[in-house]
GROMACS .gro file of C-alpha atoms in nm:
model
  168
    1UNK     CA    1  -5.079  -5.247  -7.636
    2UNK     CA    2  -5.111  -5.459  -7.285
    3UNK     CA    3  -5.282  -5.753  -7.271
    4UNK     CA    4  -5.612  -5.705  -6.991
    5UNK     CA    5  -5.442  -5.791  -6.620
    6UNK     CA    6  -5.731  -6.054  -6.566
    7UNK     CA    7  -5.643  -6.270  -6.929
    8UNK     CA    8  -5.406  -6.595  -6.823
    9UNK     CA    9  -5.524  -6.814  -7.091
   10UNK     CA   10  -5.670  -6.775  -7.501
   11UNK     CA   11  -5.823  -7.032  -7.732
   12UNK     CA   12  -5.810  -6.928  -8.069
   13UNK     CA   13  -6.075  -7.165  -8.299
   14UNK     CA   14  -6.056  -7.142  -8.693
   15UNK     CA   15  -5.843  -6.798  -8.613
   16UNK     CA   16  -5.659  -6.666  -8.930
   17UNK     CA   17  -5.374  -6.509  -8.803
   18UNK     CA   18  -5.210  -6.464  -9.130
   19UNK     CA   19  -5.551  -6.390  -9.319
   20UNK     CA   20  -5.717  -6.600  -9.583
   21UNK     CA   21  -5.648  -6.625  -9.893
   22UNK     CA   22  -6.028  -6.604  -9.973
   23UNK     CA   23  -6.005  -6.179  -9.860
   24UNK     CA   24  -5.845  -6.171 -10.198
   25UNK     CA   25  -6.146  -6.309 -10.407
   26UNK     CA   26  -6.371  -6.080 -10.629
   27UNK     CA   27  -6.696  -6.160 -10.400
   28UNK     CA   28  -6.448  -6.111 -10.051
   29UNK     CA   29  -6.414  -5.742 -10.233
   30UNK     CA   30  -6.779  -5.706 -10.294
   31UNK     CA   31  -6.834  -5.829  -9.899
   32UNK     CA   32  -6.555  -5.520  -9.823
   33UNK     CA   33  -6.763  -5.267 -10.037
   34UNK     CA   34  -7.069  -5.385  -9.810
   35UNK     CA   35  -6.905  -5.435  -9.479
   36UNK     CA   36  -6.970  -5.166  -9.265
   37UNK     CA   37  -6.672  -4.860  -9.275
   38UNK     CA   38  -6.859  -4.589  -9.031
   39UNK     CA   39  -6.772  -4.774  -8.702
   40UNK     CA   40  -6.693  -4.515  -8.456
   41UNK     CA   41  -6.353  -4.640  -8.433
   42UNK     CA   42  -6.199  -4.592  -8.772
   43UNK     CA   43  -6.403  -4.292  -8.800
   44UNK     CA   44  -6.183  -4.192  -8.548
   45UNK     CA   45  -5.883  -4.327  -8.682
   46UNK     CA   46  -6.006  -4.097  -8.992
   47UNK     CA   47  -6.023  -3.822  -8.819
   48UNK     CA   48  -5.637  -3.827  -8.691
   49UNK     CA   49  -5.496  -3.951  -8.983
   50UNK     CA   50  -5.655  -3.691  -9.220
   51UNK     CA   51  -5.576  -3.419  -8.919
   52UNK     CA   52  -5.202  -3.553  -8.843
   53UNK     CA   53  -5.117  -3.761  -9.164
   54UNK     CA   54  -4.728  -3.767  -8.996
   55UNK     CA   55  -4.845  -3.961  -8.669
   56UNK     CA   56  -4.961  -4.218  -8.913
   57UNK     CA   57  -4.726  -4.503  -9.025
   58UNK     CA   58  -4.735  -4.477  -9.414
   59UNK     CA   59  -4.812  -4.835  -9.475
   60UNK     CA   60  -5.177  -4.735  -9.290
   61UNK     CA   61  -5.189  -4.409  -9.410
   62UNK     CA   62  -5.391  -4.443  -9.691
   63UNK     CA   63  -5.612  -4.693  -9.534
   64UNK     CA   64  -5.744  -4.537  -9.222
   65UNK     CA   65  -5.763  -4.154  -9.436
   66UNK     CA   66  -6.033  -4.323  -9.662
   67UNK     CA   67  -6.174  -4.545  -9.347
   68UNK     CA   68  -6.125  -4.860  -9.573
   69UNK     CA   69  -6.017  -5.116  -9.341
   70UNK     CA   70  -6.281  -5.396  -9.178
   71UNK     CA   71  -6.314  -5.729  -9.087
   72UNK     CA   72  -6.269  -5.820  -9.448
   73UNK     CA   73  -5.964  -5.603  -9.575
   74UNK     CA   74  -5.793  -5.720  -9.252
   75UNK     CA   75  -5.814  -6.068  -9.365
   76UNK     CA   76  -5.575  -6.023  -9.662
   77UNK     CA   77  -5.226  -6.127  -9.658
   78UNK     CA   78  -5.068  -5.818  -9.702
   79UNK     CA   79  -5.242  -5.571  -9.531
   80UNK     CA   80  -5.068  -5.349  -9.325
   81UNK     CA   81  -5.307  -5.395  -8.994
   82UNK     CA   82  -5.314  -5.756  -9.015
   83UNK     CA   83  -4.939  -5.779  -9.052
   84UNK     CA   84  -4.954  -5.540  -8.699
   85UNK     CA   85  -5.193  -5.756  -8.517
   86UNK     CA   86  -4.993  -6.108  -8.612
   87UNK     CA   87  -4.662  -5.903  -8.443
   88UNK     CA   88  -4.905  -5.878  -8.099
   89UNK     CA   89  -4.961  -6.236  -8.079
   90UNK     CA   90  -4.938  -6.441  -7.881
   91UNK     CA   91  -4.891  -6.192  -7.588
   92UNK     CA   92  -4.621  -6.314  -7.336
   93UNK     CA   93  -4.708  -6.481  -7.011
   94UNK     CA   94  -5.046  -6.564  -7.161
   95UNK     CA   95  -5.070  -6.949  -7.225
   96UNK     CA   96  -5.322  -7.020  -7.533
   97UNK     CA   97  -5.456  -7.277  -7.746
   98UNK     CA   98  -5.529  -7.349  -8.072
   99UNK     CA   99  -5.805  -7.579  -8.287
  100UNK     CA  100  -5.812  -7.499  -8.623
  101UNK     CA  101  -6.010  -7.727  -8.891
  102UNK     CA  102  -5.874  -7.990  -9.228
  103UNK     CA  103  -6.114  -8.036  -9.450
  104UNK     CA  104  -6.036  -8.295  -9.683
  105UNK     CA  105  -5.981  -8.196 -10.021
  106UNK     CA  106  -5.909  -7.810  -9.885
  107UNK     CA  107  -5.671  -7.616 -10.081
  108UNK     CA  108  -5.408  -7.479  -9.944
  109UNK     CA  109  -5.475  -7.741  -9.660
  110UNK     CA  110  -5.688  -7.621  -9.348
  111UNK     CA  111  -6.049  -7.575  -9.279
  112UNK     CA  112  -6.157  -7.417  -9.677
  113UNK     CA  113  -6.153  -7.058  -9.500
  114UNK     CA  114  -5.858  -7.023  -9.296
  115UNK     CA  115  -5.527  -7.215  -9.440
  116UNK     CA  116  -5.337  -7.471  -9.176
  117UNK     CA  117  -5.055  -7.199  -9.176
  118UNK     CA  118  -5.294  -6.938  -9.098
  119UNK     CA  119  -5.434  -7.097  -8.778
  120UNK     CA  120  -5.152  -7.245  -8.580
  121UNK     CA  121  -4.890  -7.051  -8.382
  122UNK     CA  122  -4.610  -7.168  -8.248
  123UNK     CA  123  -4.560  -7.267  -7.861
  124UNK     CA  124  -4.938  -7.304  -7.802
  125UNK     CA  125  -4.981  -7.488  -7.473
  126UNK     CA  126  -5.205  -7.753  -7.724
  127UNK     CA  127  -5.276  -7.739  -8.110
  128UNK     CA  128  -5.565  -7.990  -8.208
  129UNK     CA  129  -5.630  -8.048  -8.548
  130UNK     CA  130  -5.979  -8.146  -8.607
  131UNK     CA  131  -6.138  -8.320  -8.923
  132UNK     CA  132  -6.425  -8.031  -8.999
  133UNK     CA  133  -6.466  -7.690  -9.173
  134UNK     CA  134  -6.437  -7.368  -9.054
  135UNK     CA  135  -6.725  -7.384  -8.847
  136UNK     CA  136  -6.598  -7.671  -8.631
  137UNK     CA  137  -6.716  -7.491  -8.338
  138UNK     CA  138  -7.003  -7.729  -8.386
  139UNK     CA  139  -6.784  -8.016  -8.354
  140UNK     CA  140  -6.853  -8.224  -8.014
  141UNK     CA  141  -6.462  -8.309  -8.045
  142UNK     CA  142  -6.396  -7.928  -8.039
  143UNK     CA  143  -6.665  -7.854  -7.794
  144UNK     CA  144  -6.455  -8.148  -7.575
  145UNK     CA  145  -6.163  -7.981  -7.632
  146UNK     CA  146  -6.255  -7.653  -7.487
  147UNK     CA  147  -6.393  -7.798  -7.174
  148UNK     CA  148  -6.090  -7.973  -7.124
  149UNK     CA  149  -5.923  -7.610  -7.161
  150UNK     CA  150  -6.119  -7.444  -6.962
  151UNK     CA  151  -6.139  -7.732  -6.660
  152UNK     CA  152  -5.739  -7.756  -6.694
  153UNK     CA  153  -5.766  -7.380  -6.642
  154UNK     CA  154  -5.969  -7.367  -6.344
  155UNK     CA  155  -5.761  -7.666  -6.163
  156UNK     CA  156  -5.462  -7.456  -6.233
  157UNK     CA  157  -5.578  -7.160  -6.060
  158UNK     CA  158  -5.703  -7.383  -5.782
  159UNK     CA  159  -5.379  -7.504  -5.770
  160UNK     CA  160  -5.238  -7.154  -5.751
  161UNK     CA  161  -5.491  -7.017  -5.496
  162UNK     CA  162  -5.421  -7.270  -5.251
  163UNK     CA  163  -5.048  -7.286  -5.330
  164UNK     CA  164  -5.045  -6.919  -5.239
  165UNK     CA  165  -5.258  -6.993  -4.924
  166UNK     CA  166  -5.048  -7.234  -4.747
  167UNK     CA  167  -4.849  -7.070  -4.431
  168UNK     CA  168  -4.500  -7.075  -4.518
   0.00000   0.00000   0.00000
């Protein structure tokens, strides 16, 4: 995988890298019964790994055979896909940001979806650590923040254009 030519910069808000702890609940396996498995992409992924079981890793084997895996399976801990996309992160040369949520009172300690140790990767160009829930997008403080992102970004490639421009 190659990160799209045109991506300099992510902001990653409430983002469970490592999963939630909540996938593993009885009602996160009653939202995985419900959750959709006929996308046209792991009917796909079906398709090859019933066809060519041996071009499949066996740790995903089983999973993409029986088109189990969603956006709720890929939340737990363990599973295989999850594990895959945390090893793709953060792609190099790509600065990125992250704002993940405490709630007070949250156990383990983060927003009361996505753990503290979940959300924050090492080396982001700025971690910010705001008092909400998961759904601090609604917080003005993280709405700030992301305009501050996103004007730091444009000044940078200002910066760069003209940089570039000057006559040597």
């Amino acid at each position: 995988f190659a990160p799209h030519p045109a991506t300099r910069r992510a902001t990653f808000l409430a983002a469970p890298h490592r999963g939630s702890p909540l996938a593993d609940r009885w009602y996160s396996r009653i939202a995985h019964r419900l959750a959709g498995h006929r996308a046209d992409e792991m009917q796909s992924l079906r398709r090859i790994a019933r066809a060519h079981p041996d071009a499949i890793q066996p740790a995903l084997r089983q999973g993409f055979q029986a088109a189990s895996i969603n956006s709720i399976s890929t939340l737990q801990e363990a599973q295989p896909v999850r594990r895959a996309n945390e090893s793709l992160l953060p792609a190099p040369g790509i600065a990125y940001h992250t704002i993940a949520g405490r709630r007070a009172g949250a156990r383990p300690e983060g927003d009361g979806v996505v753990p503290l140790a979940s959300a924050l990767l090492p080396d982001a160009a700025s971690t910010s650590i705001v008092d909400a829930g998961h759904d601090l997008y609604s917080s003005p403080e993280v709405v700030a923040e992301v305009l501050r992102i996103l004007r730091d970004d444009i000044a940078s490639a200002r910066l760069a254009r003209s940089t570039h421009d000057e006559p040597q």
